[in-house]
Coordinates of C-alpha atoms in Angstrom, one line a residue:
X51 CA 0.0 0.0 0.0
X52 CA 1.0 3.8 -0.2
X53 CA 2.3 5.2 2.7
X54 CA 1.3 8.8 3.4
X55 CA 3.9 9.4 6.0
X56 CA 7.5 9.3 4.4
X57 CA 11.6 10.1 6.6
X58 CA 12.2 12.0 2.8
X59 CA 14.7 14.8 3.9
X60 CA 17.5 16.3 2.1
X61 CA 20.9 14.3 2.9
X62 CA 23.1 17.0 0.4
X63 CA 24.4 19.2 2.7
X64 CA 24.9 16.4 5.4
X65 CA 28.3 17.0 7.4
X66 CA 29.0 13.5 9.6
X67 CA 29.7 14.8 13.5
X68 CA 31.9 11.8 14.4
X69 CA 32.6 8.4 13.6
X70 CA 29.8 6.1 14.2
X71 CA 32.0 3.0 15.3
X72 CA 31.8 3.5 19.1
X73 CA 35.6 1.8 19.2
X74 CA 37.0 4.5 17.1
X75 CA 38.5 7.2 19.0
X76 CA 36.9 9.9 16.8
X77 CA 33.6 8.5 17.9
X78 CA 34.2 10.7 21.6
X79 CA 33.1 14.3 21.4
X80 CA 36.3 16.9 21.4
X81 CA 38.7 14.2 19.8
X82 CA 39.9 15.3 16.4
X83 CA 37.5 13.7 13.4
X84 CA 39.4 13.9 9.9
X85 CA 37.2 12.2 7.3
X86 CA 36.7 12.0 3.7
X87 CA 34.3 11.7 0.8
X88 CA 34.1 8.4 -0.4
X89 CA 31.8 7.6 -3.7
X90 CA 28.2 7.2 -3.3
X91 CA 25.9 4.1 -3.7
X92 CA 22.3 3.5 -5.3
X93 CA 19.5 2.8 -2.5
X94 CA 17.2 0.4 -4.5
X95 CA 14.3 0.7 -1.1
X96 CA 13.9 4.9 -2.9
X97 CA 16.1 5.1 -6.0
X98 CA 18.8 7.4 -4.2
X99 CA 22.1 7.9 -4.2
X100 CA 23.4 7.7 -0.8
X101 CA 27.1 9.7 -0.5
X102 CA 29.5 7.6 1.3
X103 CA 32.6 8.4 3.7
X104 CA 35.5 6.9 5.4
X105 CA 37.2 8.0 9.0
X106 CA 40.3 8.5 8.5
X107 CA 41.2 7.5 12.2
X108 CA 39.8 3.8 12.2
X109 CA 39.9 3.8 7.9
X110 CA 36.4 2.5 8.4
X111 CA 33.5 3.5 5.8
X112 CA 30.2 4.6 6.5
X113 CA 27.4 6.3 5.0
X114 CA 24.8 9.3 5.5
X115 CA 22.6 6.2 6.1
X116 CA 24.1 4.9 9.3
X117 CA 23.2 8.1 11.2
X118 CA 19.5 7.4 10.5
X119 CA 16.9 5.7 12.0
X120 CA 16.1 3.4 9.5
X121 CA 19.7 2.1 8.7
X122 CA 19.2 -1.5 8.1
X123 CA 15.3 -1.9 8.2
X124 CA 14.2 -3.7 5.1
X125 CA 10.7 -1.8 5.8
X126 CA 12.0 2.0 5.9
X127 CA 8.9 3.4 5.1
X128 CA 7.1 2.0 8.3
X129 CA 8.8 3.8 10.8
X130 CA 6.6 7.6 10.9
X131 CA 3.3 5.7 10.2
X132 CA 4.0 3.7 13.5
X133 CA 5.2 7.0 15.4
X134 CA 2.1 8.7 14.3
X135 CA -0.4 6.1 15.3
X136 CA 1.5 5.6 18.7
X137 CA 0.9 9.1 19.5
X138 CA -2.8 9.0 18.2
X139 CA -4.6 6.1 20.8
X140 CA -4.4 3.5 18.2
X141 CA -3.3 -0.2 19.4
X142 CA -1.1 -2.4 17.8
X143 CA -3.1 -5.1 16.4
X144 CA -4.9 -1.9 15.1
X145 CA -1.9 -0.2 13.5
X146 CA -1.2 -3.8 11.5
X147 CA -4.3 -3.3 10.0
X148 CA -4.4 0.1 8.9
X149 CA -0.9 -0.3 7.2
X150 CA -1.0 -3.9 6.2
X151 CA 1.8 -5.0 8.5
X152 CA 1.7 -7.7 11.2
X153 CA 1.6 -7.5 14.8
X154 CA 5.0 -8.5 15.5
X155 CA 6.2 -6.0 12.8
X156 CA 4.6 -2.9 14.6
X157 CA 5.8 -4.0 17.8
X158 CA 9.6 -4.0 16.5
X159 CA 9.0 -0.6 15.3
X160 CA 7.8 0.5 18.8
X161 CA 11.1 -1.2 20.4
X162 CA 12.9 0.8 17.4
X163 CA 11.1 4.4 18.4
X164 CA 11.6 3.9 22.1
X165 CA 15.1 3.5 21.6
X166 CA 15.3 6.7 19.8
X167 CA 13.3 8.4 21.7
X168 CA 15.1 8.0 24.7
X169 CA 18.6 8.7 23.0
X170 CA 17.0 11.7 21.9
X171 CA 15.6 12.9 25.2
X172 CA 18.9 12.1 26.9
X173 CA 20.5 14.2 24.8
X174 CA 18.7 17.6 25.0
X175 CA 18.5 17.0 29.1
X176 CA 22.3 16.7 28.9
X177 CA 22.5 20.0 26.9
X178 CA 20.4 21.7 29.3
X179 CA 22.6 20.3 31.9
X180 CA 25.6 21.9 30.6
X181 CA 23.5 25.4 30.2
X182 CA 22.9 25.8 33.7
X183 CA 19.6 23.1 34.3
X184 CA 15.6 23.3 33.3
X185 CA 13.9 24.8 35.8
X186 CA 13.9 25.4 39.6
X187 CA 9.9 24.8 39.3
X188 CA 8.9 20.5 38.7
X189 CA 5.8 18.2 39.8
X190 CA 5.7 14.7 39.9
X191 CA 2.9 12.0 40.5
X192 CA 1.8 9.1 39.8
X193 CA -0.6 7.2 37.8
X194 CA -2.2 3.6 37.8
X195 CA -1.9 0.8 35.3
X196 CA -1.3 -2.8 34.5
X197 CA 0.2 -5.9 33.0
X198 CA -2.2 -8.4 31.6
X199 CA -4.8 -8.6 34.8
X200 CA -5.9 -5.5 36.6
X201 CA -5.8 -6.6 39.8
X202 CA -3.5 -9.3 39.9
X203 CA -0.6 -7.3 37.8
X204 CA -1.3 -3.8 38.9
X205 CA 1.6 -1.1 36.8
X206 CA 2.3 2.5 38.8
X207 CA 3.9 4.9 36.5
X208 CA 5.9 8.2 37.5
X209 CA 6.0 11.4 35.5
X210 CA 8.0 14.2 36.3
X211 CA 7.5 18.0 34.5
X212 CA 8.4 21.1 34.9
X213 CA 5.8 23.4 35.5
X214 CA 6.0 26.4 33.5
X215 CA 6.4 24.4 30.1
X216 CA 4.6 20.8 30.4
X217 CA 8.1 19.4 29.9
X218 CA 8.2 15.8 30.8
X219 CA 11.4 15.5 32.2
X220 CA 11.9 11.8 33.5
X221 CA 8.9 8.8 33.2
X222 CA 9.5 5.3 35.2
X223 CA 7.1 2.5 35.3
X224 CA 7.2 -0.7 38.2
X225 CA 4.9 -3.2 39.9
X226 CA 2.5 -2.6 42.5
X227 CA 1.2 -6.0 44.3
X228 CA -1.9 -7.6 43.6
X229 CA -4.8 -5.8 44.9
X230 CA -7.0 -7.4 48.0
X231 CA -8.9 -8.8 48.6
X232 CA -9.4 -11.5 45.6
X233 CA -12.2 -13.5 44.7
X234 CA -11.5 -17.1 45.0
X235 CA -10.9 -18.0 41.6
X236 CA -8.5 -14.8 41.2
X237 CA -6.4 -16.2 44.2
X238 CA -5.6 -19.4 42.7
X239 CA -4.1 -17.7 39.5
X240 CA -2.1 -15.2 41.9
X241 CA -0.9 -18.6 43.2
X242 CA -0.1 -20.0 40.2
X243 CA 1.6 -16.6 38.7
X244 CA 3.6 -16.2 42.0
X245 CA 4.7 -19.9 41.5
X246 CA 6.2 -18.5 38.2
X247 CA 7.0 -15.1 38.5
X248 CA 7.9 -15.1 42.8
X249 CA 5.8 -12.8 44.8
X250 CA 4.6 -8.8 43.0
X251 CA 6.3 -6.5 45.3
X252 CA 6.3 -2.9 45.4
X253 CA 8.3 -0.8 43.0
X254 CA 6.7 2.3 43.5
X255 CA 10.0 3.5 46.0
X256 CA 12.0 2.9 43.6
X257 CA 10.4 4.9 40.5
X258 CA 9.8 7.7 43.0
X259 CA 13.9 7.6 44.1
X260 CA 14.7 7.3 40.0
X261 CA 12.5 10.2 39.2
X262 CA 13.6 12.4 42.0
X263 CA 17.3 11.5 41.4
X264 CA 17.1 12.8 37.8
X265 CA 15.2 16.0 38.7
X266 CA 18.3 16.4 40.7
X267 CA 20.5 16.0 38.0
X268 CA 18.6 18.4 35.8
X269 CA 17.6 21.0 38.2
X270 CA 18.8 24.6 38.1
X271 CA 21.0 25.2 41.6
X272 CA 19.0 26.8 44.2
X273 CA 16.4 26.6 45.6
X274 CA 14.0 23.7 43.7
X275 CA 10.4 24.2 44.2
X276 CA 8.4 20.4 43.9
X277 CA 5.0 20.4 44.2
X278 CA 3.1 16.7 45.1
X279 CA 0.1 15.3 46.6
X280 CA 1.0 14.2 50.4
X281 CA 2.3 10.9 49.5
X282 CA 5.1 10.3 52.2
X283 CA 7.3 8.5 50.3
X284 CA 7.5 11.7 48.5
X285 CA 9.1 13.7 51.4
X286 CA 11.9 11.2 51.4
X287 CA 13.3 11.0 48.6
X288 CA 12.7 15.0 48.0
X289 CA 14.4 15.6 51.5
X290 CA 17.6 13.3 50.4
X291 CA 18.2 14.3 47.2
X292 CA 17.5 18.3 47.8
X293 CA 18.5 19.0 51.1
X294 CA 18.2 22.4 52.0
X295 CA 17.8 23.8 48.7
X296 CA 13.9 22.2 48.8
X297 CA 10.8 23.8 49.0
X298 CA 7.8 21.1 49.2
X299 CA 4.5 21.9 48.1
X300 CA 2.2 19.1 49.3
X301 CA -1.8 19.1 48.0
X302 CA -4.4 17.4 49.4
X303 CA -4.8 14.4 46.5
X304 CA -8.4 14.1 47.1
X305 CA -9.0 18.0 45.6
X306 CA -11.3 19.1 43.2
X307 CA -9.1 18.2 39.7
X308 CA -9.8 21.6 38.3
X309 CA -7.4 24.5 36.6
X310 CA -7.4 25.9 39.9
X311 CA -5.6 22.7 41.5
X312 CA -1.7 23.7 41.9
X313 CA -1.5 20.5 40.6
X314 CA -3.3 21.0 37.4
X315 CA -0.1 20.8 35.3
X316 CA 1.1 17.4 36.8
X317 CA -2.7 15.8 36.5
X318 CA -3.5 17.2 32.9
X319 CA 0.0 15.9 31.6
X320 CA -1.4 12.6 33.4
X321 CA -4.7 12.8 31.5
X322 CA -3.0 13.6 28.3
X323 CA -0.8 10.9 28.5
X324 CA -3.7 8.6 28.7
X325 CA -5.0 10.0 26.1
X326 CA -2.4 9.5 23.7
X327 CA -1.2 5.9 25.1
X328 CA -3.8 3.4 24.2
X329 CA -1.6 1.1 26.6
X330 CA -3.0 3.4 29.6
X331 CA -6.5 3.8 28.6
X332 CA -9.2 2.3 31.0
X333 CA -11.4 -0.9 30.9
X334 CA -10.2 -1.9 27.5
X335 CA -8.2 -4.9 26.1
X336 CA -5.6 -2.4 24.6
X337 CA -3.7 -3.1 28.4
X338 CA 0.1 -3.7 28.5
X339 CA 1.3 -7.2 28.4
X340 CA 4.4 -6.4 29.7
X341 CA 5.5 -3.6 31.8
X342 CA 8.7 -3.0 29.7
X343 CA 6.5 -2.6 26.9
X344 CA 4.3 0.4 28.6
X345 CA 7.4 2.2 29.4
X346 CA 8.3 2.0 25.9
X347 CA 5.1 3.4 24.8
X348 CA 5.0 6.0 27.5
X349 CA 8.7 7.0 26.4
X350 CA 7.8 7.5 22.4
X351 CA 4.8 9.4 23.9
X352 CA 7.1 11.9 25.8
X353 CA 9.4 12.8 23.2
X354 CA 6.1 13.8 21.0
X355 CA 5.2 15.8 23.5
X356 CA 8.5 17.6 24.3
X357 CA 9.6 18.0 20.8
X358 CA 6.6 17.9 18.3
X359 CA 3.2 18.5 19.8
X360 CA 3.1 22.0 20.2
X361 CA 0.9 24.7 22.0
X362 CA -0.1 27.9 21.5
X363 CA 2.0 30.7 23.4
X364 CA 1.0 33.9 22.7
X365 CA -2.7 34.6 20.9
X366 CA -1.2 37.7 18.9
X367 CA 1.8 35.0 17.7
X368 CA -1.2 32.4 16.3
X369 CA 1.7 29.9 16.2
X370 CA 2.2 26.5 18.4
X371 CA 5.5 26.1 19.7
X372 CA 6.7 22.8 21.2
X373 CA 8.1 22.4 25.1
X374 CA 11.6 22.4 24.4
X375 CA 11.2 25.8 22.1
X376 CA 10.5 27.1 25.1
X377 CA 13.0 25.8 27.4
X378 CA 15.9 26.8 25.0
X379 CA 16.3 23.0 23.9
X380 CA 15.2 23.4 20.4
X381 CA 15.0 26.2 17.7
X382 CA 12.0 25.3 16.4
X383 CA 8.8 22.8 16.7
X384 CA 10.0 19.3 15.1
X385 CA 7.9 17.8 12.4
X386 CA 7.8 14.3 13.3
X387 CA 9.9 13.8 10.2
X388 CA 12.9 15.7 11.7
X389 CA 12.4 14.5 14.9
X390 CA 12.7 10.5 13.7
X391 CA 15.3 11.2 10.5
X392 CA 18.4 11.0 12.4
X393 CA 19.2 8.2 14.6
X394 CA 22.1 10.0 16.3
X395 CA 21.2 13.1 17.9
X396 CA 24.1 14.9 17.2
X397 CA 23.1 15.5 13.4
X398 CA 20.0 17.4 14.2
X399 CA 21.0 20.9 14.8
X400 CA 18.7 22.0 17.6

């Protein structure tokens, strides 16, 4: 079939950053990278010419195609359709259908997108590391899932933002143990998944000390403003990692969920997120079947939202500009073709 959604950017001007063997020396950032022009070859998946170059460090060759995302996929033109439908509530048996492709197919792409999607975010948090940090302003929660039964396999998911923007600066997904009390035919399959699996424990500490460790990392210095609900796991790891530079905001949980919340930010990036992640919506048989699999999803999700969804910051302007525009991260709102193109982040000039 024809696929509306095409990576077709221009590779002409394309200047390689480093050398994409990792063992080369020239492959670190601030290490000389001498390199030259090395023929071309015919791409028979588009009809293109493809320029080719060779490090002269490691005398290895390489081409404009192994900085992109697609290098090596024998289905290239697969990869935006997949982004866009992730993003859009659509599940994966229903993605195969639209685009003719098979179930496992879609769900290699997804592996494929997360991947990039976290190398991508990584990146731009790094930058804004070396800049001097986000924000000093961030809320956190957490949100409710699961794993192939709902109450046997319970999923808790933490999202971190900063306030000002929507930015979603750090997501972490773990277990949560089964939820009591059971009917009687629900207890013998705990049994029998416990048998298997060993007894669902907690995680929720643990994505809480993850999420505040990287607010920490990414955090202007100063004083840190967090707002939470009055979780008290939340105090702890806040207290630890911040110190005396803290100032905790805690909110009654059980408040009206309106724009007048101080949490409103945290809760409507929650209800966005379910939203766009059919993985999170309830009641339906579009649930996870593996946890690593939600995080995956929830991670392609958050680099849409960071880099290409956009909202509207001025009414006079009448344009939408994306999270990172705002924060300094990025010149401009990405078109989900820019944002996918290049598979090493370096290439894409911010």
């Amino acid at each position: 079939m024809r696929y509306p959604f095409q990576l077709q950017l221009r590779d002409k001007d394309f200047v390689p950053p480093r050398c994409p063997r990792e063992e080369c020396p020239a492959h670190q950032l601030g290490t000389p990278f001498p390199w030259t022009y090395r023929g071309t070859f015919y791409r028979k998946v588009d009809g293109l010419d493809v320029q080719r170059f060779q490090c002269l460090t490691c005398r290895r060759s390489f081409s404009t195609q192994t900085f992109r995302t697609d290098y090596r996929l024998r289905r290239p033109e697969t990869v935006l359709p997949n982004f866009v439908a992730a993003n859009s509530k659509t599940t994966l048996r229903k993605m195969g259908r639209n685009y003719e492709l098979s179930r496992s197919h879609v769900a290699r792409r997804q592996k494929l997108l997360a991947t990039h999607a976290r190398r991508f975010h990584e990146h731009r948090l790094q930058l804004a590391r070396a800049r001097g940090g986000l924000g000093s302003r961030f809320q956190f929660d957490e949100l409710e899932s699961y794993e192939q039964h709902r109450k046997l396999k319970p999923l808790t998911g933490c999202v971190a933002i900063e306030v000002e923007t929507g930015f979603i600066v750090h997501t972490d997904v773990e277990t949560l143990p089964a939820r009591k009390p059971l009917k009687k035919g629900e207890a013998a399959i705990l049994k029998r998944i416990e048998a298997v699996e060993g007894v669902r424990r907690s995680g929720s500490r643990q994505a809480v000390q993850r999420t505040v460790e990287a607010l920490g990392r990414f955090a202007r210095a100063g004083e840190v403003k967090v707002t939470t609900d009055k979780k008290s796991s939340y105090c702890t790891a806040l207290e630890r990692e911040f110190g005396d530079r803290l100032k905790h905001t805690r909110i009654d949980g059980r408040r009206e969920r309106g724009n007048r919340n101080p949490l409103f930010p945290i809760n409507h990036t929650l209800a966005r997120l379910r939203d766009l992640v059919s993985r999170l919506v309830r009641q339906t048989w579009a649930a996870a079947k593996k946890r690593e699999r939600l995080a995956d999803h929830i991670a392609i999700t958050t680099g849409f939202r960071n880099y290409v969804d956009g909202w509207r910051s001025e009414p006079a302007e009448r344009q939408r500009v994306s999270a990172a525009q705002v924060l300094g991260l990025a010149t401009r709102r990405y078109t989900p073709q820019e944002y996918l193109y290049w598979l090493d982040p370096l290439c894409l000039a911010a």
